[in-house]
Each structure stands twice: as C-alpha cells, then as structure tokens.
Amino acid sequence: MGNSQSNSTNPRFDLAKRAFTERKLEDLKSLFDSLAAQSQSNGKYVSPSVFKAYIGVEGPLGDRMFDLVTQKRKDQKLTFEDLVIAKGTYEKGTNADIEEFIYQLLDVFDDGVVGRSDLEAVLTAVLRNISSHESHQSEPSSDREVLDIFLNAANLTTDDTKCTESCMSFEEFRSWCARLPSVRKFLGTLLSPRDSGSEVPMLVYPENIDPAVILLRKEYAWHIGGALPQDELHEWRLLYHSTVHGLSFSTFLGNISNDKGPTLLVIKDKEGYIYGGYASQPWEKHADFYGDMKSFLFQLYPKASVYRPTGANSNLQWCAIHFSSESIPNGIGFGGRAHHFGLFISANFDQGHTFTCTTFGSPSLSKTHQIYPEVIECWGVAIKRAQDNQDRLQGTVLERFKEDRHMLNMVGLANSSE
C-alpha cells in the first residue's frame, strides 16, 4: 500500500516509522483512513470527536490526549504523521518515554503541574470507562467513594512553588503507577483501544448470596487485575464467604481444597478497612513459608494499592495447620516472618495482624496492627488457556491489527476485508 509512505521531512515522523514494519504502517494507514472518513475531512485528518470516540474517552482526559497527539498545534486536526509519531512514542518507545508521555497526559489542565484536580479528572474518566461495561453481579458503588480510594493512593505535596494545590512530582507519579497498575495499564494503552470489560473479570457466586454482602466490587476487581496477566482476568469464582459459611478455618480449607489455581483472599476488619492478598499457589499445609514471586498484597479501602514482591526474601505464603510448636503459628498469611507477617489470620479466624513488610514493601494494611475480621472472602482465579483464544490469531490484515478492530467495525471497513 503506497499510501503508507510519506514525503514528509519531519524527522520525528521518519524516526517513528522505523518502529513499525511495512505491514503495520499499512494497517495504521487503513486505521487513519477509516477515522478520517468518519471525520468527513476528505481523508486529510481526524477530528477531535472521532478520535475521542476511537479511544473511548471523553472530557478533559480525551481533550488532553488529542492535544498531545496533535503536538499541541490547536488546529483540531490529527494527521497521519501525528498518529504514527504518537504510536511510535506511546507504544514503541522506551519505558521512560512512555512514562513521560503519561505524566504529561495527567496534566489535563495544561498548567505545567499534575495537581489533585488533574488526578480527579483523569480518574473520573477512567472509572467511568470501566463502569460503562454493565455488571449486574455487584452492588453499585458510590462514585465519590471509589474515586477517593484511588486518589488516596497518591502522595501529594504542596512544596512546589508552581502548585496552587497539592500536586504530584514525577517521582511520586512513578510510585503511584506501581501502586495502581490498573490505572497505569489503562493510561498506557489509550491508543490501543480494546474492550475495557475484558480488564474486569466476571465475578461468579451462588444465586442465594445477597450481592450486598460481597466485598469484591467490580472496581476493586479491576484494581487487583491490573497486577495480573490477561489470562487470569476471565472469571473469578467465590469459594468461601464467612457470612454464608461462618468464620471457620476448616470450612475455608474444605471449600477451597478442590481449587488448585490462584486465589484472592479479601478481608474486611471491624475498623472498616478492606485488604488482602493474591496467592499464586494453593493453600496447603506447610511448616514454613512457600509460594512464588507472583503473589502480592493489596489494599482496597480506604485507599487502593498493590504491593508486589521486592525480592528481599522469599517469605511469600504461609499455611500452617494443626502444628503444636509456638514457632509455627497456625493460620494463613503473606510475607514478613512468623508472628510478624505482612498479613496473617489465625486458625480461629477471629483475629490476626498486619505489619510493615519488606517482602512486599508494604505498610501495615490496617488501621491498627491487631485485626479482628468481620468478613473474609476467598475467590478462585480461573486461568483462561491460550487455546481458548486460538481463533483470534486467524484473520486478515485488519484483524491482525487487533487493537483497532473494534473501531474498524464501527466504520464498516472490517467486514469489507472478509
């Protein structure tokens, strides 16, 4: 396709083109042509409204993305060169390039700093996008409450003389992204649109359970899922719920004994804090720590954060049953050391503790070190095998450019290639 070539003398465009094969450039040109046709621009440019529909984001975040992709020209016209340069930087650049782009993207009001109002606007757009995918399996969440748990994960300061409000430094932005991998993933893939519903696992539980008692809201599931591979975001099935099954260690172990895959332990304590851990290995009796580096801890309320293993030690999972030695506390836990875990629930399921933990680089997850569980849930994480997606690997040139296929369907070009 000769149209993918350009006589441009723009060095940024020439450099960006090198990141793509000729086939990918042709696919990009097909994408641009479809968007330009929607824009009714005689194939010359993409309009702001069509671009924002393509990335699935409206409002200040969509406006800011368009402004950055068009290199702040303010002419309301996104050219093919703009698309290639943005894709080359945003998708094919170094991690530092991508982080710098996302940090600029967060400055939605373009005042040179990332303030609390910027973060509110960005998170509102992100959460609205996630919530637009209807789920009837969880209770509706308060928009303000959910927004606040993600805002609370940011350490904002007022030290910068340019800030008229509390703001986020680039260094803190990087830490914030590590604590909120789902937000980082979303912002890092805006130019590769896909069904955001695929990032929110289906939460499956018996019909006789009142959705109001379920701790794991879809926003919480999305947050945790940001730290997991795509094949673990298909379906999470409730294996144990203390409201239904009672606060019983033996019932807990019995209910999960047939599930040999990863699990999510979610706890709400009597102070109202919600937190837990992802266990990559089955809960089985051990006299010492076990597990692998896929496990992690998380907070859900009053703030959202994920804490992955630091490599400081391999004290990842703990599951001790019917030991009589005081040096081996009976119960389940994550990280730290015996009697000083990152998270621990005793075998009686009536108490436990959380401490600052070098295993995961996590703070105490609760308000006080000693905790008294009010609700405990355990979810089995179904792993979707690669063979399930085999058909998706077949298709035409437009299908190979799969991240843009949904938009091509919208403008009627995808079907014409079949």
XYZ file of C-alpha atoms in Angstrom:
418
model
C 0.000 0.000 0.000
C 1.833 3.033 -1.240
C -0.292 5.392 0.824
C 1.638 4.384 3.921
C 4.667 6.178 2.522
C 5.220 9.889 3.079
C 7.362 12.571 1.559
C 7.482 14.365 4.891
C 10.697 15.943 6.044
C 9.602 15.725 9.686
C 12.479 13.921 11.454
C 10.160 12.745 14.258
C 7.926 11.044 11.720
C 10.877 9.446 9.950
C 12.176 8.142 13.287
C 8.768 6.875 14.402
C 8.219 4.979 11.138
C 11.258 2.849 11.851
C 9.470 1.315 14.856
C 6.943 -0.375 12.547
C 7.077 -2.974 9.827
C 5.682 -2.038 6.415
C 2.612 -4.150 7.158
C 1.978 -2.299 10.415
C 2.350 1.031 8.616
C -0.226 -0.133 6.080
C -2.537 -1.139 8.919
C -2.034 2.263 10.537
C -2.886 3.937 7.233
C -6.069 1.850 6.991
C -6.963 2.903 10.522
C -6.273 6.563 9.750
C -8.332 6.416 6.553
C -11.296 4.944 8.421
C -11.136 7.613 11.129
C -10.668 10.385 8.572
C -13.715 9.088 6.672
C -15.719 9.339 9.888
C -14.413 12.888 10.261
C -15.648 13.842 6.760
C -12.308 15.517 6.045
C -11.712 14.105 2.547
C -9.120 11.794 4.054
C -6.930 14.612 5.338
C -7.319 14.481 9.117
C -9.169 13.028 12.110
C -11.450 15.303 14.110
C -11.391 15.524 17.920
C -14.808 13.911 18.330
C -13.940 10.899 16.164
C -10.576 10.477 17.881
C -12.159 10.551 21.345
C -14.772 8.023 20.263
C -11.934 5.825 18.989
C -10.021 5.843 22.287
C -13.269 5.631 24.261
C -12.574 8.637 26.481
C -14.398 11.972 26.557
C -13.998 15.081 28.712
C -10.714 16.663 29.850
C -8.699 13.436 29.509
C -9.869 12.897 25.925
C -9.152 16.550 25.105
C -5.674 16.312 26.609
C -4.881 13.133 24.688
C -5.908 14.774 21.413
C -3.811 17.833 22.259
C -0.693 15.757 22.934
C -1.125 13.514 19.901
C -1.511 16.563 17.647
C 1.611 18.057 19.236
C -0.358 20.965 20.742
C -0.975 22.658 17.397
C -4.521 23.598 18.453
C -5.738 23.229 14.845
C -8.201 20.424 15.732
C -6.683 18.203 13.038
C -4.933 14.888 13.674
C -2.824 13.875 10.677
C -1.378 10.522 9.647
C 2.044 11.776 10.741
C 0.625 12.630 14.173
C -0.791 9.117 14.516
C 2.479 7.413 13.570
C 4.563 9.664 15.834
C 2.200 9.128 18.777
C 2.038 5.360 18.247
C 5.807 5.216 17.842
C 6.412 7.071 21.086
C 3.481 5.886 23.163
C 3.639 2.221 22.223
C 7.107 1.551 20.819
C 9.187 3.961 22.885
C 11.278 3.187 25.914
C 9.590 2.845 29.287
C 10.970 6.292 30.189
C 9.419 7.778 27.017
C 6.049 6.219 27.795
C 6.099 7.338 31.442
C 6.967 10.889 30.417
C 4.061 10.881 27.943
C 1.616 9.578 30.562
C 2.827 12.137 33.109
C 2.153 14.899 30.569
C -1.229 13.319 29.877
C -2.157 13.613 33.570
C -1.691 17.386 33.352
C -5.126 17.705 31.761
C -5.429 21.414 32.518
C -2.010 22.087 30.949
C -0.637 24.313 33.702
C 2.725 22.558 33.979
C 1.954 20.565 37.142
C -0.092 17.484 37.984
C -2.422 18.604 40.752
C -5.236 16.954 42.652
C -7.815 18.406 40.251
C -5.938 16.832 37.317
C -5.958 13.436 39.017
C -9.660 13.733 39.826
C -10.470 14.489 36.188
C -8.327 11.606 34.932
C -9.626 9.056 37.445
C -13.227 10.127 36.830
C -12.760 9.415 33.114
C -11.028 6.088 33.776
C -13.626 4.846 36.252
C -16.485 5.989 34.026
C -14.970 3.946 31.206
C -14.729 0.864 33.435
C -18.234 1.336 34.840
C -19.739 1.747 31.365
C -19.477 -2.021 30.985
C -22.622 -3.150 32.758
C -22.263 -5.666 35.528
C -25.285 -6.960 37.363
C -23.256 -9.106 39.709
C -22.141 -6.497 42.178
C -23.717 -3.695 44.118
C -23.349 -0.198 42.626
C -20.560 1.802 44.173
C -20.574 5.419 45.229
C -18.653 7.290 42.514
C -17.084 9.599 45.079
C -16.104 6.748 47.377
C -14.428 4.797 44.580
C -12.698 7.925 43.260
C -11.325 8.689 46.717
C -9.730 5.272 47.235
C -7.590 5.809 44.134
C -6.822 9.439 44.993
C -5.791 8.353 48.485
C -3.061 6.183 46.959
C -1.253 9.330 45.768
C 1.208 11.164 47.994
C 0.510 14.764 47.019
C 2.633 17.643 48.261
C 2.411 21.432 48.318
C 6.159 22.084 48.218
C 6.370 23.106 44.558
C 6.057 26.878 44.175
C 4.191 26.326 40.885
C 1.429 24.394 42.660
C -1.679 26.263 43.761
C -2.976 22.957 45.143
C -1.423 19.710 46.318
C 0.416 18.158 43.388
C 2.341 15.081 42.276
C 6.022 15.021 41.351
C 7.295 12.803 38.539
C 8.994 10.539 41.089
C 5.752 10.139 43.030
C 3.896 9.567 39.763
C 6.099 6.544 39.097
C 5.415 5.183 42.586
C 1.693 5.852 42.157
C 1.700 3.845 38.912
C 3.404 0.944 40.711
C 0.710 1.000 43.410
C -2.093 1.307 40.843
C -1.067 -0.973 37.955
C -4.623 -0.986 36.562
C -4.532 2.811 36.131
C -1.055 2.618 34.577
C -2.228 -0.086 32.177
C -5.299 1.914 31.159
C -3.415 5.155 30.555
C -0.635 3.290 28.779
C -2.943 1.702 26.209
C -5.297 4.502 25.188
C -4.024 4.370 21.607
C -4.602 0.630 21.519
C -8.299 0.541 22.352
C -9.874 -2.681 23.472
C -12.969 -3.690 25.348
C -12.322 -2.428 28.874
C -14.749 -5.072 30.063
C -12.030 -7.625 29.325
C -9.997 -6.000 32.104
C -12.767 -6.630 34.648
C -13.165 -10.323 35.480
C -16.604 -11.860 35.735
C -17.386 -12.332 39.419
C -19.308 -15.577 39.847
C -21.083 -16.552 43.060
C -24.172 -18.579 44.032
C -27.569 -17.003 43.430
C -28.518 -17.419 47.080
C -25.839 -14.931 48.168
C -27.016 -11.341 48.530
C -24.766 -9.128 46.337
C -24.795 -6.567 49.159
C -22.563 -8.789 51.318
C -19.896 -9.232 48.622
C -16.730 -7.258 49.376
C -15.163 -7.555 45.935
C -16.781 -4.825 43.850
C -16.019 -4.691 40.142
C -13.827 -1.601 40.664
C -11.818 -3.497 43.270
C -11.527 -6.461 40.910
C -10.307 -4.149 38.135
C -7.740 -2.658 40.512
C -6.373 -6.059 41.559
C -6.499 -7.330 37.983
C -4.021 -4.678 36.908
C -1.310 -6.782 38.584
C -2.342 -9.998 36.826
C -1.791 -11.388 33.333
C -4.657 -11.256 30.849
C -5.358 -14.989 31.101
C -6.319 -14.538 34.776
C -8.924 -11.839 34.107
C -11.629 -14.084 32.695
C -13.579 -15.379 35.696
C -13.213 -15.261 39.476
C -15.435 -17.655 41.414
C -16.390 -17.221 45.068
C -15.161 -20.247 47.019
C -15.728 -19.077 50.577
C -17.631 -16.264 52.289
C -17.720 -16.010 56.059
C -21.222 -14.520 56.098
C -22.515 -17.687 54.446
C -20.071 -20.323 55.674
C -19.135 -18.866 59.064
C -15.729 -17.697 60.310
C -14.217 -21.169 60.175
C -10.700 -22.138 59.114
C -11.680 -25.761 58.489
C -14.635 -24.740 56.305
C -12.391 -22.316 54.451
C -9.835 -25.041 53.698
C -12.578 -27.524 52.770
C -14.227 -25.119 50.336
C -11.014 -24.282 48.514
C -9.462 -27.768 48.592
C -10.693 -28.642 45.108
C -9.376 -25.437 43.590
C -5.701 -25.820 42.723
C -5.327 -22.480 40.988
C -4.524 -18.994 42.310
C -6.839 -17.433 44.875
C -7.695 -13.996 46.232
C -8.134 -13.563 49.969
C -10.193 -10.460 50.806
C -10.715 -9.275 54.384
C -12.830 -6.545 55.929
C -11.907 -5.861 59.532
C -14.019 -4.330 62.262
C -12.451 -0.912 61.623
C -13.934 -0.991 58.100
C -10.596 -1.425 56.296
C -10.554 -3.816 53.329
C -7.380 -5.533 52.109
C -5.982 -8.926 51.236
C -3.584 -10.926 49.154
C -3.239 -12.814 45.897
C -1.934 -16.349 46.460
C -0.367 -17.855 43.367
C -0.114 -21.306 44.958
C -2.855 -23.467 46.564
C -3.423 -23.166 50.313
C -1.780 -26.359 51.598
C -0.192 -27.340 54.905
C 3.446 -26.256 55.278
C 5.743 -25.832 58.275
C 7.433 -22.839 56.643
C 6.894 -20.191 54.003
C 6.318 -21.297 50.418
C 4.952 -19.808 47.183
C 6.483 -17.820 44.343
C 7.100 -14.232 43.294
C 3.697 -13.909 41.623
C 1.955 -13.383 44.977
C 1.199 -9.872 46.218
C -0.682 -7.882 48.847
C -3.309 -5.230 48.169
C -5.409 -2.572 49.847
C -8.943 -1.766 48.706
C -10.372 0.628 51.300
C -9.891 3.401 52.388
C -7.205 3.505 49.716
C -6.276 1.287 46.793
C -2.740 -0.023 46.414
C -0.916 -3.122 45.184
C 2.366 -4.296 46.742
C 4.412 -6.774 44.735
C 7.379 -8.803 45.996
C 10.569 -6.776 46.387
C 12.925 -9.758 46.247
C 14.128 -9.019 49.779
C 13.181 -12.567 50.798
C 11.028 -15.499 49.700
C 8.597 -15.438 52.637
C 5.551 -15.301 50.405
C 2.722 -17.619 51.530
C 2.047 -19.245 54.878
C -0.449 -22.006 55.652
C 0.053 -23.853 58.943
C -2.495 -26.390 60.195
C -2.504 -28.351 63.492
C 1.078 -27.545 64.488
C 1.781 -27.616 68.227
C 5.025 -25.637 68.145
C 4.742 -21.972 69.139
C 7.295 -21.142 66.467
C 4.802 -22.224 63.790
C 1.631 -20.145 64.228
C -1.438 -21.892 62.840
C -3.283 -19.860 60.219
C -2.741 -18.303 56.808
C -0.610 -15.343 55.874
C 1.647 -13.458 53.491
C 5.144 -12.027 53.848
C 7.268 -10.909 56.761
C 8.209 -13.582 59.289
C 6.432 -15.851 61.751
C 4.464 -13.818 64.342
C 5.239 -10.652 62.327
C 3.550 -11.172 58.965
C 2.626 -8.664 56.306
C -0.866 -10.154 56.685
C -1.956 -13.008 58.964
C -5.262 -14.576 60.031
C -5.155 -17.062 62.904
C -6.593 -20.558 62.559
C -9.553 -19.489 64.685
C -10.355 -16.894 62.016
C -11.226 -14.457 64.787
C -8.077 -12.314 64.813
C -4.812 -11.622 63.053
C -2.351 -8.844 62.324
C -0.674 -6.769 59.617
C 2.788 -5.218 59.850
C 5.136 -3.273 57.635
C 6.626 -5.928 55.411
C 9.913 -5.986 53.477
C 8.737 -8.996 51.444
C 6.261 -6.817 49.590
C 7.462 -3.343 50.529
C 4.055 -2.812 52.113
C 2.936 -0.747 55.094
C 0.568 -2.120 57.704
C -2.598 -2.718 55.692
C -4.950 -1.996 58.581
C -5.604 0.914 60.916
C -4.005 -0.961 63.839
C -1.573 -3.871 63.776
C -4.002 -6.187 65.552
C -7.019 -7.002 63.390
C -10.398 -8.600 64.015
C -12.008 -9.845 60.801
C -15.622 -9.009 60.171
C -15.865 -10.618 56.726
C -13.477 -12.966 54.902
C -13.847 -13.945 51.262
C -11.812 -16.234 49.035
C -12.098 -16.211 45.240
C -10.722 -18.811 42.861
C -8.987 -17.288 39.817
C -9.762 -19.229 36.644
C -6.922 -19.284 34.131
C -8.036 -18.958 30.526
C -5.770 -21.136 28.424
C -4.157 -19.874 25.233
C -6.106 -22.401 23.163
C -9.328 -20.645 24.143
C -8.187 -17.692 22.038
C -6.884 -19.688 19.063
C -9.457 -18.318 16.653
C -8.349 -14.791 17.449
C -4.981 -15.495 15.872
C -6.561 -16.042 12.458
C -7.698 -13.383 10.017
C -6.990 -10.666 7.557
C -4.578 -7.756 7.710
C -7.142 -5.658 9.547
C -7.738 -8.454 12.071
C -4.019 -8.732 12.737
C -4.172 -5.114 13.827
C -6.500 -6.384 16.529
C -6.353 -3.472 18.956
C -8.037 -1.253 16.375
C -10.522 -3.757 15.046
C -13.490 -2.586 17.071
C -13.179 0.879 15.563
C -12.919 -0.525 12.042
C -16.111 -2.445 12.695
C -17.776 0.809 13.698
C -16.969 2.410 10.353
C -17.749 -0.714 8.337
C -14.280 -1.424 6.999
C -13.509 -4.608 8.919
C -16.273 -6.649 7.364
C -15.293 -5.489 3.898
C -11.973 -7.247 4.324
C -13.540 -10.635 4.984
